[in-house]
CSV table of C-alpha atoms in Angstrom, one decimal:
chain,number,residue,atom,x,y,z
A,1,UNK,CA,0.0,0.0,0.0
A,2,UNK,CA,1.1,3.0,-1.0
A,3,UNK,CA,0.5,6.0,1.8
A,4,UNK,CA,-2.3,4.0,2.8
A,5,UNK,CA,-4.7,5.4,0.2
A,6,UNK,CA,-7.1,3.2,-1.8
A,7,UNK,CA,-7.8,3.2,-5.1
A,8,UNK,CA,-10.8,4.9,-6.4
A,9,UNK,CA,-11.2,3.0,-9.3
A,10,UNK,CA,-15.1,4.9,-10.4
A,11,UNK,CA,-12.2,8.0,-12.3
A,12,UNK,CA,-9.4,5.4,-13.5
A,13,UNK,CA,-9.8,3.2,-16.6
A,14,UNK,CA,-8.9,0.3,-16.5
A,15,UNK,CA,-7.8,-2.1,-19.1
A,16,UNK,CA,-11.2,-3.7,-21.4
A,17,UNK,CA,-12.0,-6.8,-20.4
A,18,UNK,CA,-14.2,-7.2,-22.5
A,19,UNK,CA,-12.6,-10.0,-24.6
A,20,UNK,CA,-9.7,-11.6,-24.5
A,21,UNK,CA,-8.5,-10.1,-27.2
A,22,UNK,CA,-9.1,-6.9,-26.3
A,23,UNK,CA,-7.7,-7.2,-23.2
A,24,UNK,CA,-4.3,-8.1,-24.8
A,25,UNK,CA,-4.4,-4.8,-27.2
A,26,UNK,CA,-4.8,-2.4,-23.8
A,27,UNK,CA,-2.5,-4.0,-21.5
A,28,UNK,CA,-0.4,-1.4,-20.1
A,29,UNK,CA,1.8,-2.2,-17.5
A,30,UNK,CA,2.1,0.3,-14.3
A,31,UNK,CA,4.9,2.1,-12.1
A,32,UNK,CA,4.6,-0.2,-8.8
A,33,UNK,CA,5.5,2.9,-6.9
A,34,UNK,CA,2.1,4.2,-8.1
A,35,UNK,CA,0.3,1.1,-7.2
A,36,UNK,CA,-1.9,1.7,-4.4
A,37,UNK,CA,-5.1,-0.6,-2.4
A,38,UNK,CA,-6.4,-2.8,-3.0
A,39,UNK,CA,-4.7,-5.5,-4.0
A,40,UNK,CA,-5.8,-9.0,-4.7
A,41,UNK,CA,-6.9,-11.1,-2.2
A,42,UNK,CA,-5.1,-14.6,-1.1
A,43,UNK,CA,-8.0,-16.1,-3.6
A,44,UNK,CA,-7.8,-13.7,-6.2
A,45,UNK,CA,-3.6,-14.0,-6.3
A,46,UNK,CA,-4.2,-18.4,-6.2
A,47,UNK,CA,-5.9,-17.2,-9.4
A,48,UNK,CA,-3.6,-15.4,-11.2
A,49,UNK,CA,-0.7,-17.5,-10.0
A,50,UNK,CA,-2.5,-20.7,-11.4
A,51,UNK,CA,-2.8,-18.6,-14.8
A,52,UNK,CA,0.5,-17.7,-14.4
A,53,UNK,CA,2.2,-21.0,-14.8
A,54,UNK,CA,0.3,-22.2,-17.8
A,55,UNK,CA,3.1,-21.6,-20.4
A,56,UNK,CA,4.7,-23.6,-22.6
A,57,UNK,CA,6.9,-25.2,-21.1
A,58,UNK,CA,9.1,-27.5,-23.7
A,59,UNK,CA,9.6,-31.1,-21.3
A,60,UNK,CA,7.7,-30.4,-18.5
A,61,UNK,CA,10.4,-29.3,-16.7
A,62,UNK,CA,8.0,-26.3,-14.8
A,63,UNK,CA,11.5,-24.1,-14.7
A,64,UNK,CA,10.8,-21.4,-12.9
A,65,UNK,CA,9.2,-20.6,-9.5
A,66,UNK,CA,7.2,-17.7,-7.9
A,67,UNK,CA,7.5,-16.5,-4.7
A,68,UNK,CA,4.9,-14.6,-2.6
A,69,UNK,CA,6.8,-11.8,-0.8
A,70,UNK,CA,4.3,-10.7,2.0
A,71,UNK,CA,3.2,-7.5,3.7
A,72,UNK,CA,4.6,-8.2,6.5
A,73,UNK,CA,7.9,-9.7,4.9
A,74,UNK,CA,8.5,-6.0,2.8
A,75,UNK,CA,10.5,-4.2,6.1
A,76,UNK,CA,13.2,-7.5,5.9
A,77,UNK,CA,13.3,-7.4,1.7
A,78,UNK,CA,14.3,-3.6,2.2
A,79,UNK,CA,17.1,-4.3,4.8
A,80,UNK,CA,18.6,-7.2,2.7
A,81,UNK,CA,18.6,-5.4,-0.5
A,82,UNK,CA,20.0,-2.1,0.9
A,83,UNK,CA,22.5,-4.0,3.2
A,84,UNK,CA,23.8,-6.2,-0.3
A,85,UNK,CA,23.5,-3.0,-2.0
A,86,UNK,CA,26.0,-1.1,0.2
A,87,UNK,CA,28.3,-4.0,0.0
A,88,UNK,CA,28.7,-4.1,-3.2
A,89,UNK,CA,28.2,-0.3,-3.2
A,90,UNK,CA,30.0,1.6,-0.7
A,91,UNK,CA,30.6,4.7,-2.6
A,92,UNK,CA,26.8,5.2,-3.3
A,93,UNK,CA,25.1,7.7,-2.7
A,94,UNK,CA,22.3,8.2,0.2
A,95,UNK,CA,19.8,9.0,-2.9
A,96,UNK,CA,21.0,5.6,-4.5
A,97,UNK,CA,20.1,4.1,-1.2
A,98,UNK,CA,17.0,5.5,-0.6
A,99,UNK,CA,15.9,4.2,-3.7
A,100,UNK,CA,16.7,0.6,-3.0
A,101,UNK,CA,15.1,0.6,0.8
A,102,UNK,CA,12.0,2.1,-1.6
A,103,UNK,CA,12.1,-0.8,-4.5
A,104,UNK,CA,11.0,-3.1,-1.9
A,105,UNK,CA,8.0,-1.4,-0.4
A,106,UNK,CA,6.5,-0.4,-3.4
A,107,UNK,CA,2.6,-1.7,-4.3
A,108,UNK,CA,0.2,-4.0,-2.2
A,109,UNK,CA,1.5,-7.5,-3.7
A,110,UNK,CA,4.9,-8.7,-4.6
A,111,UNK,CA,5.6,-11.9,-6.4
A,112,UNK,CA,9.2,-12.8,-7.4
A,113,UNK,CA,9.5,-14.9,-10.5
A,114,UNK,CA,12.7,-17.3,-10.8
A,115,UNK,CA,14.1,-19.2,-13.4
A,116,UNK,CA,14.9,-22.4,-12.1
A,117,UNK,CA,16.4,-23.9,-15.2
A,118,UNK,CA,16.8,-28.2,-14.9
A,119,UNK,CA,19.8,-29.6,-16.6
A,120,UNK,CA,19.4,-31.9,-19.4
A,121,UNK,CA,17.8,-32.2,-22.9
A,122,UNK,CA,16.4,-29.3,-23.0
A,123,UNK,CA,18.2,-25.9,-23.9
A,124,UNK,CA,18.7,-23.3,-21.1
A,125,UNK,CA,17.2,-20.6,-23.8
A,126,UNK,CA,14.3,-22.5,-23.9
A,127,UNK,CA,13.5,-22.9,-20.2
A,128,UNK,CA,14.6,-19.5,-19.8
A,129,UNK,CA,11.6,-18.4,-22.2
A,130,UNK,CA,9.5,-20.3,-20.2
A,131,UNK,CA,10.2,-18.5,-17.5
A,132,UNK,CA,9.5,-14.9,-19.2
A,133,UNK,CA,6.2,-16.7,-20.3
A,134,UNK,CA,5.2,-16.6,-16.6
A,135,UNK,CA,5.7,-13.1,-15.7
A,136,UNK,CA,3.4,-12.0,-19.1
A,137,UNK,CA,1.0,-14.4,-17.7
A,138,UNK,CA,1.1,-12.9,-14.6
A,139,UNK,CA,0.9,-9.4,-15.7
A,140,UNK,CA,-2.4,-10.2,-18.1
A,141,UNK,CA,-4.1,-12.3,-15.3
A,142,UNK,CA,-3.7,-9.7,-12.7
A,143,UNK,CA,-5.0,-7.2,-15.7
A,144,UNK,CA,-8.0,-9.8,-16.4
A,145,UNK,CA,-8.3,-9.8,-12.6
A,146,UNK,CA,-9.1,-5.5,-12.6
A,147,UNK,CA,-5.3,-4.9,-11.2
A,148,UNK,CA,-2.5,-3.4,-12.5
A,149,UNK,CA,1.2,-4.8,-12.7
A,150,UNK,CA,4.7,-4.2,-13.4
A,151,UNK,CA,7.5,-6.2,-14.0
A,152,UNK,CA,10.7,-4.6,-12.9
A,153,UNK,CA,14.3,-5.8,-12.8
A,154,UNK,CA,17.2,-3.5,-11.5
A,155,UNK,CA,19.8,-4.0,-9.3
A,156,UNK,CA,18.4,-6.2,-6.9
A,157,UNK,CA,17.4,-8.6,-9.3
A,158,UNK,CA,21.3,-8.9,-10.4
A,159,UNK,CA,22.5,-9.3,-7.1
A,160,UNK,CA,23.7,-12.5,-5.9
A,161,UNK,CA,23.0,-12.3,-2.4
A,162,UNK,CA,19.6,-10.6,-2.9
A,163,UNK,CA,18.8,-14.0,-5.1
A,164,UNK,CA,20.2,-16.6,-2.6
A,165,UNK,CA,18.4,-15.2,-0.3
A,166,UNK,CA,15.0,-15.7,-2.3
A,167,UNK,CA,16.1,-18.3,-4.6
A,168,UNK,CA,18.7,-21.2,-4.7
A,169,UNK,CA,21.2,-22.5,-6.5
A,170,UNK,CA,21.5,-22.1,-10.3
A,171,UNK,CA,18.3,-20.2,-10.4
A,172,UNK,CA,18.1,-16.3,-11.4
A,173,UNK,CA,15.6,-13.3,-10.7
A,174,UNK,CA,13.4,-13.5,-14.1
A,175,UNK,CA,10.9,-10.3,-12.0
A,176,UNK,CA,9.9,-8.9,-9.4
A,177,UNK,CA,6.3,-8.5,-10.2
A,178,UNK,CA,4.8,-5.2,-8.6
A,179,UNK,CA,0.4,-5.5,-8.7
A,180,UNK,CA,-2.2,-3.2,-7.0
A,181,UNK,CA,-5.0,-0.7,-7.9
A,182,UNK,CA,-3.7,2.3,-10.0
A,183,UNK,CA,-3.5,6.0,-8.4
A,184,UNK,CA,-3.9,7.5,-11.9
A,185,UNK,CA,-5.5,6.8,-15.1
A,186,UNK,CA,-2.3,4.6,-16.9
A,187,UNK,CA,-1.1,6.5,-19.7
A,188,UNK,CA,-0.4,5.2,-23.2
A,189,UNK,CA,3.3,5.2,-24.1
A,190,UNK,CA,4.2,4.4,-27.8
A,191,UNK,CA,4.4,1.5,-29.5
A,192,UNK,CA,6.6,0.0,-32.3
A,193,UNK,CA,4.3,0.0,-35.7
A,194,UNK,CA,3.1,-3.4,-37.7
A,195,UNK,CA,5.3,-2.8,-40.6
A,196,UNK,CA,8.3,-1.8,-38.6
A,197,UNK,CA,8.3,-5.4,-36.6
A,198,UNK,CA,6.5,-7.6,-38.9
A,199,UNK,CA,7.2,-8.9,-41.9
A,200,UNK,CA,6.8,-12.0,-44.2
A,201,UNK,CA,9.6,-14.6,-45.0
A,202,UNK,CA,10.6,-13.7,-48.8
């Protein structure tokens, strides 16, 4: 929760539900630290977590995992990030800080998404893939769900000891997924044009 306000969703548009395909042509994705209450409830996240982990998924391996970062777990998130921060930053700057002791509190829900890759048959590239698959779920069932999301990276998601401490062993930070109510109407930012990204085999 952000400054303990609640959304007031009756002046904010959210994204058309309408049909599935329109709710994939307005999908925007938010800035967590604007995400404010509410966020979903514990059934409402089993939801969009179950959604979230139908991807492909080449050999069944299921490689990646998410993890539910709790309200009450945010305060102990912000001291281990700033702490591994500082360690591996000591000539940062109390803005710099700030910033990370902030990444962790931002929005009602946090779910970190990990690529647990399995060794074998099946390329890393792929399972990685699998793993980005999951966080797009994510975002469009918390969407379909009436809630915003945002799927940041940054430092602490490149940190070794901030992953170790969420993850385990050969596994990486694929997103920290941000999801709440929006403050303010989301805005539009552009996109890249048919012609310029699409094109037929000649």
């Amino acid at each position: 929760m952000r400054d303990g306000r609640a959304a007031d969703t009756r002046h904010i548009m959210l994204n058309d539900t309408s049909t599935t395909l329109a709710l994939l042509h307005t999908r925007r994705s938010g800035k967590p630290r604007d995400m404010i209450a509410p966020g979903p409830d514990d059934a409402q996240l089993r939801a969009i977590l179950e959604a979230a982990i139908r991807v492909p998924d080449h050999g069944k391996l299921n490689p990646w995992r998410l993890v539910i970062i709790g309200a009450d777990q945010r305060v102990r998130l912000a001291a281990l990030i700033v702490a591994a921060f500082r360690a591996e930053q000591p000539d940062a700057t109390q803005a710099q800080v700030e910033a990370m002791e902030q990444f962790a509190h931002q929005a009602p829900t946090l779910i970190v998404v990990l690529s647990a890759p399995i060794p074998g048959k099946i390329a890393l590239w792929e399972q990685e893939l699998s793993a980005g698959a999951a966080c797009m779920n994510l975002l469009m069932a918390a969407h379909a769900s009436g809630f915003v999301g945002g799927w940041l990276t940054g430092w602490p998601a490149y940190s070794d000891t901030v992953r170790d401490a969420i993850g385990g062993p050969g596994e990486r930070v694929a997103g920290f997924i941000f999801v709440g109510s929006p403050l303010r109407e989301l805005s539009e930012r552009p996109r890249a044009a048919y012609e310029d990204v699409v094109s037929r085999w000649p």
